[in-house]
Amino acid sequence: MLVSKNLAVNESGHLTVGGVDTVSLAKQYGTPLYVMDEGLIREHCRSFKASMDRYYGGEGLVCYASKAFCCKAMCKIMLDEGMGLDVVSEGELYTALSVGFPAERICFHGNNKTDRELSYAVESGVGRIIVDNIFELERLDRIAAEKGVKARIMFRIKPGIDAHTHNFVMTGQIDSKFGFALETGEAFEAVRKAISCENIELAGLHCHIGSQIFDIDPFVKAAEVMLGLISQIKDELGYEVKELNLGGGFGIRYTEEDCPVEYDRYMETVSAKVKEVCAEKGLRLPYILIEPGRSVAAPAGITLYTVGGRKVIPNIRTYLSVDGGMCDNPRYALYQSKYDIEIANKASLPKSDTVTVAGKCCETGDLIGEAMPVQPAEPGDILAVLATGAYNYSMSSNYNRIPKPAVVMVKDGDSRIVVKRETLEDIIRNDIE
Ligand code: LLP
């Protein structure tokens, strides 16, 4: 069973993605190569939006978290699909605006936005700046005043939910660099202050409880906690917060150990809770925003490498070396993330070998994975790592001065380059002798 539904094996025994032969892609564009399936990306956008329509009457905005995978083509797809966008730096904002993405559908995040970034966001008319701390609120109020406009903001709140334990708990998360704490009263005081700021319009509250979460309960609990704060604000400050941004974090299947929840179930359960709590507390239903990143992009992507060598260390392990590594996918080195792999040109054979896939960086920890079942491989074979569409290209580096791979988008049986492969010239482009 292949982890993503856009993957298959054709009559030549080759792995296909979105119906396109990956061995041909490797031949045509070279390796390492990121391949993204536009059809699946669009399908994900549509299913998130359909759930929002079905369960919440469309009274919300699905914002793709562009940190997962950002380039002009991706922003253009999000524009076409009528999505909102979450950006977290001037670089992501610049990319989005460069394809004509409407600024009012952008949420600008970050725990330490510079004055330049805040000015850029205000000048561009970003619809929601997610303010992280009180210093940022003060700076933004001043910047907006200088420009003679009102900045539309949300506050990032730490709802005190740790979704990354087996059974999620409601403690601990006070220790996070992001946002305002709830239990200390810090969040409430920030709201009080924002309401009095001349050049600030407090549109809503935001929370994001983590990433790659498989449980619905922590999301439901977070919605409840946030509505509690909205209710307190209404009762004690007489201010009606209109919008609630519940962040991203929906888990996806990297290997068959992962059992993600369908987005539909998430929206259904969370919408029901929001409606219930609002009715109970006499609140108007807030406009809801969600920010899926991984779940939009990850299953749509794979990475293709060429196998360089196979090193057997008797009774210890077998290494397969590939022509990329932690420079294009740092997730194993950082988080011991698990992936499935296939030998793309032998995908119909049984996975009778077990290997450690090593990259080409000068670093022992430069691995794509360990104890990975795979078809018997030899030098020259094409190795595919699956579900790499999120946080791979976006977290890539030029460690060891290795040029970044190209990104190819497949759609309706065709392929096109959306990010060119870096050249050696690119590597020294900013160097001055
Ligand atoms: N909204 C906010 C405010 C976020 O901080 C994030 C992710 C998202 C939305 C999107 O979350 P997603 O739906 O993609 O889980 N580099 C890590 C993931 C870091 C996520 C950071 N924030 C990884 O490779 O797993």
Coordinates of C-alpha atoms and ligand atoms in Angstrom, one line a residue:
M1 CA 0.0 0.0 0.0
L2 CA 1.4 3.4 -1.1
V3 CA 0.9 6.1 1.5
S4 CA -0.6 8.8 -0.7
K5 CA -3.6 8.2 -3.0
N6 CA -1.9 9.9 -6.0
L7 CA 0.8 7.3 -6.1
A8 CA 0.6 4.0 -8.2
V9 CA 2.7 1.6 -10.1
N10 CA 2.4 1.4 -13.9
E11 CA 2.8 -1.5 -16.3
S12 CA 6.5 -1.0 -16.5
G13 CA 6.7 -1.5 -12.7
H14 CA 7.5 2.2 -12.2
L15 CA 6.2 4.4 -9.5
T16 CA 3.8 7.1 -10.8
V17 CA 2.7 10.4 -9.2
G18 CA -0.4 12.0 -10.4
G19 CA -0.3 9.6 -13.3
V20 CA 3.2 10.6 -14.4
D21 CA 6.1 8.1 -14.5
T22 CA 8.6 9.1 -11.9
V23 CA 11.5 7.4 -13.7
S24 CA 10.8 9.5 -16.8
L25 CA 10.7 12.6 -14.5
A26 CA 14.1 11.7 -13.1
K27 CA 15.5 11.3 -16.6
Q28 CA 14.0 14.5 -17.9
Y29 CA 14.8 16.8 -15.0
G30 CA 17.6 15.1 -13.2
T31 CA 17.9 14.3 -9.5
P32 CA 17.5 15.1 -6.7
L33 CA 14.1 16.4 -7.7
Y34 CA 11.0 17.5 -5.8
V35 CA 7.8 16.5 -7.5
M36 CA 4.4 18.1 -6.5
D37 CA 1.0 16.9 -7.7
E38 CA -1.1 20.0 -8.5
G39 CA -4.3 17.9 -8.8
L40 CA -3.9 16.6 -5.3
I41 CA -3.1 20.0 -3.8
R42 CA -6.2 21.5 -5.4
E43 CA -8.3 18.5 -4.2
H44 CA -7.1 19.2 -0.6
C45 CA -8.0 22.9 -0.8
R46 CA -11.4 22.0 -2.1
S47 CA -12.1 19.4 0.6
F48 CA -11.2 21.8 3.3
K49 CA -13.4 24.5 1.8
A50 CA -16.2 22.1 1.3
S51 CA -16.1 21.0 5.0
M52 CA -16.2 24.7 6.0
D53 CA -19.3 25.2 3.8
R54 CA -21.0 22.0 4.9
Y55 CA -20.5 22.3 8.7
Y56 CA -20.1 26.0 9.2
G57 CA -22.2 27.6 6.5
G58 CA -19.0 28.8 4.7
E59 CA -18.6 31.5 7.4
G60 CA -14.9 31.1 7.5
L61 CA -11.6 31.2 5.5
V62 CA -9.2 28.3 4.9
C63 CA -5.7 29.8 4.9
Y64 CA -3.0 27.6 3.5
A65 CA 0.1 27.8 5.8
S66 CA 2.7 28.6 3.2
K67 CA 5.6 27.8 5.4
A68 CA 4.9 24.1 4.4
F69 CA 5.7 24.8 0.8
C70 CA 6.0 28.3 -0.7
C71 CA 6.8 29.4 -4.2
K72 CA 5.1 31.5 -6.8
A73 CA 3.3 28.6 -8.4
M74 CA 1.9 27.4 -5.1
C75 CA 0.7 30.9 -4.2
K76 CA -1.0 31.1 -7.6
I77 CA -2.8 27.8 -7.0
M78 CA -4.0 29.1 -3.6
L79 CA -5.2 32.3 -5.4
D80 CA -7.1 30.2 -8.0
E81 CA -8.7 28.1 -5.3
G82 CA -10.0 31.1 -3.4
M83 CA -7.9 30.2 -0.3
G84 CA -6.5 32.5 2.3
L85 CA -2.8 32.4 3.1
D86 CA -0.7 32.3 6.3
V87 CA 2.7 33.9 5.9
V88 CA 5.4 34.2 8.5
S89 CA 8.0 36.5 7.0
E90 CA 8.5 39.2 4.5
G91 CA 9.8 36.6 2.1
E92 CA 6.6 34.6 2.2
L93 CA 4.6 37.8 2.0
Y94 CA 6.6 39.0 -1.0
T95 CA 6.2 35.7 -2.8
A96 CA 2.4 35.8 -2.3
L97 CA 2.0 39.4 -3.4
S98 CA 4.2 38.8 -6.4
V99 CA 1.5 36.7 -8.0
G100 CA -1.2 39.1 -7.1
F101 CA -2.5 37.3 -4.0
P102 CA -5.0 39.6 -2.3
A103 CA -3.5 41.0 0.8
E104 CA -6.8 41.1 2.7
R105 CA -6.8 37.2 2.6
I106 CA -3.4 37.0 4.2
C107 CA -2.6 36.3 7.9
F108 CA 0.9 37.6 8.8
H109 CA 2.4 35.5 11.7
G110 CA 5.7 35.4 13.6
N111 CA 6.9 35.8 17.1
N112 CA 9.4 38.6 16.2
K113 CA 8.4 40.5 13.2
T114 CA 10.7 43.4 12.4
D115 CA 9.6 47.0 12.0
R116 CA 10.3 46.6 8.3
E117 CA 8.0 43.5 8.1
L118 CA 5.2 45.2 10.1
S119 CA 5.5 48.3 7.8
Y120 CA 5.4 46.1 4.7
A121 CA 2.3 44.3 6.0
V122 CA 0.5 47.5 6.9
E123 CA 1.4 49.2 3.6
S124 CA 0.3 46.1 1.6
G125 CA -3.0 46.0 3.4
V126 CA -2.6 42.6 5.0
G127 CA -6.0 41.6 6.3
R128 CA -4.9 40.1 9.6
I129 CA -1.6 40.7 11.4
I130 CA -1.3 38.1 14.2
V131 CA 0.3 40.0 17.0
D132 CA 2.5 37.8 19.2
N133 CA 3.5 40.0 22.1
I134 CA 2.8 43.4 23.7
F135 CA 6.0 45.0 22.3
E136 CA 4.8 44.1 18.8
L137 CA 1.4 45.6 19.6
E138 CA 3.0 48.9 20.6
R139 CA 5.3 49.0 17.6
L140 CA 2.4 48.2 15.2
D141 CA 0.2 50.9 16.7
R142 CA 3.0 53.4 16.1
I143 CA 3.7 52.2 12.6
A144 CA 0.0 52.2 11.6
A145 CA -0.2 55.8 13.1
E146 CA 2.7 56.9 11.0
K147 CA 0.9 55.6 7.9
G148 CA -2.4 57.0 8.9
V149 CA -4.2 53.6 8.9
K150 CA -5.7 51.1 11.3
A151 CA -4.0 47.8 11.4
R152 CA -6.3 44.8 11.6
I153 CA -5.0 42.3 14.1
M154 CA -5.6 39.0 15.8
F155 CA -3.8 38.0 19.0
R156 CA -1.9 34.7 19.2
I157 CA -3.0 33.0 22.4
K158 CA -1.5 30.0 24.1
P159 CA -4.6 28.1 25.1
G160 CA -2.6 25.8 27.4
I161 CA -3.1 22.6 25.4
D162 CA -0.3 20.1 24.7
A163 CA -1.6 18.0 21.8
H164 CA 1.7 16.1 21.5
T165 CA 1.3 13.6 24.2
H166 CA -0.5 10.3 23.8
N167 CA -3.5 11.7 25.7
F168 CA -3.4 15.4 25.3
V169 CA -3.0 17.5 28.4
M170 CA -3.9 21.0 29.4
T171 CA -0.7 22.1 30.9
G172 CA 2.9 22.8 29.9
Q173 CA 2.2 24.9 26.9
I174 CA 2.8 28.1 28.8
D175 CA 6.4 27.5 28.0
S176 CA 6.3 28.5 24.3
K177 CA 7.9 31.3 22.6
F178 CA 4.7 32.0 20.7
G179 CA 1.8 34.2 21.9
F180 CA 0.2 35.4 25.0
A181 CA -0.5 33.2 28.0
L182 CA -4.1 32.7 29.0
E183 CA -3.8 31.5 32.6
T184 CA -1.6 34.4 33.8
G185 CA -4.1 37.0 32.5
E186 CA -1.5 38.2 30.0
A187 CA -3.9 37.6 27.0
F188 CA -6.8 39.4 28.6
E189 CA -4.6 42.5 29.5
A190 CA -3.3 42.6 25.9
V191 CA -6.9 42.7 24.6
R192 CA -7.8 45.5 27.0
K193 CA -4.8 47.4 25.7
A194 CA -5.5 46.7 22.0
I195 CA -9.1 48.0 22.4
S196 CA -7.7 51.3 23.5
C197 CA -5.1 51.6 20.7
E198 CA -6.1 54.3 18.2
N199 CA -4.6 52.6 15.2
I200 CA -5.5 49.0 15.9
E201 CA -8.6 47.1 15.1
L202 CA -8.8 43.9 17.1
A203 CA -10.6 41.5 14.7
G204 CA -10.0 38.2 16.5
L205 CA -8.0 35.7 18.4
H206 CA -5.8 33.0 17.1
C207 CA -4.3 29.7 18.5
H208 CA -2.3 27.0 17.0
I209 CA -1.8 23.9 19.2
G210 CA 0.8 22.0 17.2
S211 CA 1.5 20.0 14.1
Q212 CA 0.9 16.4 12.8
I213 CA -1.9 15.9 15.3
F214 CA -4.2 12.9 14.9
D215 CA -6.7 13.6 17.6
I216 CA -9.8 15.8 17.3
D217 CA -10.2 16.3 21.0
P218 CA -7.4 18.9 21.5
F219 CA -8.8 21.0 18.7
V220 CA -12.2 20.9 20.2
K221 CA -10.8 21.8 23.6
A222 CA -8.8 24.6 22.1
A223 CA -12.0 26.0 20.5
E224 CA -13.8 25.8 23.8
V225 CA -11.0 27.6 25.7
M226 CA -10.7 30.3 23.1
L227 CA -14.5 30.9 23.2
G228 CA -14.2 31.2 27.0
L229 CA -11.8 34.0 26.5
I230 CA -14.0 35.7 23.9
S231 CA -16.9 35.4 26.3
Q232 CA -14.9 36.9 29.2
I233 CA -13.9 39.8 26.9
K234 CA -17.5 40.4 26.0
D235 CA -18.6 40.3 29.6
E236 CA -15.8 42.3 31.2
L237 CA -14.8 44.7 28.4
G238 CA -18.0 44.9 26.4
Y239 CA -16.1 44.1 23.3
E240 CA -17.2 41.5 20.8
V241 CA -14.4 39.6 19.1
K242 CA -15.6 38.6 15.7
E243 CA -13.1 36.1 14.4
L244 CA -11.5 33.0 15.7
N245 CA -8.5 31.5 14.0
L246 CA -7.9 27.9 15.1
G247 CA -4.6 27.4 13.3
G248 CA -3.4 24.3 11.5
G249 CA -1.8 21.0 12.6
F250 CA -3.9 18.3 11.0
G251 CA -1.9 15.1 10.7
I252 CA -1.1 13.2 7.5
R253 CA 0.0 9.7 6.7
Y254 CA 3.8 9.4 6.3
T255 CA 3.8 5.6 6.9
E256 CA 1.1 3.1 7.6
E257 CA 1.6 3.6 11.3
D258 CA -0.2 7.0 10.9
C259 CA -3.9 7.2 11.1
P260 CA -5.0 10.8 10.2
V261 CA -8.5 12.0 10.9
E262 CA -10.6 13.1 7.9
Y263 CA -10.8 16.9 7.7
D264 CA -14.5 16.5 7.4
R265 CA -14.8 14.9 10.9
Y266 CA -12.6 17.7 12.3
M267 CA -14.8 20.5 10.9
E268 CA -17.9 18.7 11.8
T269 CA -16.9 18.2 15.5
V270 CA -15.3 21.6 16.0
S271 CA -18.2 23.4 14.3
A272 CA -20.7 21.6 16.5
K273 CA -18.6 22.6 19.6
V274 CA -18.4 26.3 18.5
K275 CA -22.1 26.5 17.9
E276 CA -22.9 24.8 21.3
V277 CA -20.6 27.0 23.3
C278 CA -21.8 30.2 21.5
A279 CA -25.4 29.3 22.2
E280 CA -24.6 28.6 25.8
K281 CA -22.7 31.8 26.4
G282 CA -24.9 34.0 24.2
L283 CA -22.1 34.8 21.7
R284 CA -22.5 35.6 18.1
L285 CA -20.9 32.8 15.9
P286 CA -17.4 33.9 15.1
Y287 CA -16.0 33.9 11.6
I288 CA -13.6 30.9 11.7
L289 CA -10.2 30.7 10.1
I290 CA -8.1 27.5 9.9
E291 CA -4.5 27.2 8.7
P292 CA -3.6 23.8 7.3
G293 CA -0.1 23.5 5.9
R294 CA 1.2 20.0 6.0
S295 CA -2.2 18.4 5.1
V296 CA -2.5 20.5 1.9
A297 CA 1.1 20.0 0.7
A298 CA 2.8 16.9 2.2
P299 CA 0.8 14.0 0.5
A300 CA 1.1 15.8 -2.8
G301 CA 4.9 15.7 -2.9
I302 CA 7.7 13.1 -3.4
T303 CA 11.4 13.5 -3.7
L304 CA 13.4 11.5 -6.3
Y305 CA 17.1 10.7 -5.8
T306 CA 19.6 8.6 -7.6
V307 CA 21.2 5.8 -5.6
G308 CA 25.0 6.2 -5.7
G309 CA 26.2 3.2 -3.6
R310 CA 25.2 0.4 -1.3
K311 CA 27.4 -0.2 1.7
V312 CA 26.8 -3.4 3.7
I313 CA 28.2 -3.4 7.2
P314 CA 27.8 -7.0 8.3
N315 CA 25.5 -7.5 11.2
I316 CA 25.0 -3.8 11.6
R317 CA 23.2 -2.2 8.6
T318 CA 23.2 -1.5 4.9
Y319 CA 23.5 2.1 3.8
L320 CA 22.1 3.3 0.5
S321 CA 23.6 6.6 -0.4
V322 CA 21.6 9.1 -2.4
D323 CA 22.5 12.3 -4.2
G324 CA 20.7 14.6 -1.8
G325 CA 20.1 14.4 2.0
M326 CA 19.6 16.7 4.9
C327 CA 20.1 19.7 2.7
D328 CA 16.8 19.0 0.9
N329 CA 15.1 17.1 3.7
P330 CA 16.3 17.9 7.2
R331 CA 13.3 16.3 8.9
Y332 CA 14.9 13.0 9.9
A333 CA 18.0 14.8 11.3
L334 CA 15.7 17.2 13.2
Y335 CA 12.8 15.1 14.3
Q336 CA 13.6 11.5 13.4
S337 CA 10.6 11.7 11.1
K338 CA 9.5 8.6 9.4
Y339 CA 9.0 8.2 5.7
D340 CA 8.2 5.4 3.2
I341 CA 10.5 4.9 0.3
E342 CA 10.3 3.0 -3.0
I343 CA 12.8 2.2 -5.7
A344 CA 10.9 4.0 -8.4
N345 CA 12.1 1.8 -11.2
K346 CA 11.4 -1.4 -9.3
A347 CA 8.2 -0.5 -7.5
S348 CA 6.4 -3.7 -8.3
L349 CA 9.0 -5.8 -6.6
P350 CA 8.6 -6.9 -3.0
K351 CA 10.5 -4.9 -0.4
S352 CA 12.9 -7.6 0.6
D353 CA 15.8 -5.3 1.8
T354 CA 16.1 -3.1 4.8
V355 CA 18.3 -0.1 4.6
T356 CA 19.5 3.2 6.1
V357 CA 19.2 5.9 3.5
A358 CA 22.2 8.3 3.8
G359 CA 22.6 11.7 2.2
K360 CA 25.7 13.1 0.7
C361 CA 26.4 15.8 3.3
C362 CA 29.5 15.7 5.4
E363 CA 27.7 14.7 8.6
T364 CA 27.1 11.3 10.1
G365 CA 23.5 12.3 11.0
D366 CA 22.7 13.1 7.4
L367 CA 20.1 10.4 7.0
I368 CA 16.7 10.2 5.4
G369 CA 15.7 7.3 7.5
E370 CA 16.8 4.0 9.2
A371 CA 15.5 0.5 9.1
M372 CA 13.5 1.3 5.9
P373 CA 12.0 -1.6 4.0
V374 CA 12.8 -1.3 0.3
Q375 CA 13.1 -3.2 -3.0
P376 CA 16.7 -4.5 -3.6
A377 CA 18.6 -1.4 -4.9
E378 CA 21.8 -0.9 -6.8
P379 CA 23.7 2.2 -8.0
G380 CA 21.8 4.1 -10.7
D381 CA 18.3 3.2 -9.3
I382 CA 15.9 6.0 -8.6
L383 CA 14.8 6.2 -5.0
A384 CA 11.6 7.9 -4.1
V385 CA 10.8 9.3 -0.7
L386 CA 7.1 9.7 -0.3
A387 CA 5.0 12.5 1.3
T388 CA 7.7 15.1 1.2
G389 CA 5.5 17.9 -0.1
A390 CA 5.6 19.9 3.2
Y391 CA 8.6 21.2 5.2
N392 CA 11.1 19.7 2.8
Y393 CA 11.7 22.3 0.0
S394 CA 10.7 25.0 2.5
M395 CA 13.3 23.9 5.1
S396 CA 16.1 23.0 2.6
S397 CA 19.6 24.6 2.9
N398 CA 22.8 24.9 0.9
Y399 CA 24.8 23.0 3.5
N400 CA 28.1 21.9 1.9
R401 CA 27.2 24.4 -0.8
I402 CA 24.9 21.9 -2.4
P403 CA 22.6 23.6 -4.9
K404 CA 18.9 23.2 -4.1
P405 CA 16.9 20.7 -6.3
A406 CA 14.3 21.8 -8.8
V407 CA 10.6 21.6 -8.1
V408 CA 8.5 20.0 -10.8
M409 CA 4.7 20.2 -10.7
V410 CA 2.7 17.5 -12.4
K411 CA -0.9 18.0 -13.6
D412 CA -3.1 16.1 -16.0
G413 CA -0.3 13.8 -17.1
D414 CA 2.1 16.7 -17.9
S415 CA 5.0 18.2 -15.9
R416 CA 6.5 21.6 -15.6
I417 CA 9.3 23.2 -13.6
V418 CA 8.0 25.7 -11.0
V419 CA 11.3 26.2 -9.2
K420 CA 14.5 26.0 -11.2
R421 CA 17.4 23.8 -10.0
E422 CA 20.1 26.0 -8.4
T423 CA 23.3 26.2 -10.3
L424 CA 26.9 26.6 -9.1
E425 CA 26.7 30.2 -10.2
D426 CA 23.7 30.6 -7.8
I427 CA 25.9 29.2 -5.0
I428 CA 28.4 32.0 -5.3
R429 CA 25.9 34.7 -6.4
N430 CA 26.2 36.8 -3.2
D431 CA 29.8 36.1 -2.4
I432 CA 32.3 39.1 -2.6
E433 CA 36.0 38.3 -2.9
Ligands
LLP1 N1 -0.5 28.1 11.7 C1 0.5 28.4 12.5 C2 0.5 29.6 13.3 C3 1.7 27.6 12.5 O1 2.7 27.9 13.3 C4 1.7 26.4 11.7 C5 2.9 25.6 11.7 C6 0.6 26.1 10.9 C7 -0.5 27.0 10.9 C8 0.6 24.9 9.9 O2 0.7 23.8 10.6 P1 0.5 22.4 9.8 O3 -0.9 22.3 9.3 O4 1.4 22.4 8.7 O5 0.8 21.3 10.8 N2 8.8 22.0 10.5 C9 7.9 21.2 11.2 C10 6.5 21.7 11.3 C11 6.5 23.1 11.9 C12 5.1 23.7 12.0 C13 5.2 25.1 12.4 N3 4.0 25.8 12.4 C14 7.9 19.8 10.5 O6 8.6 19.6 9.5 O7 7.2 18.9 10.9

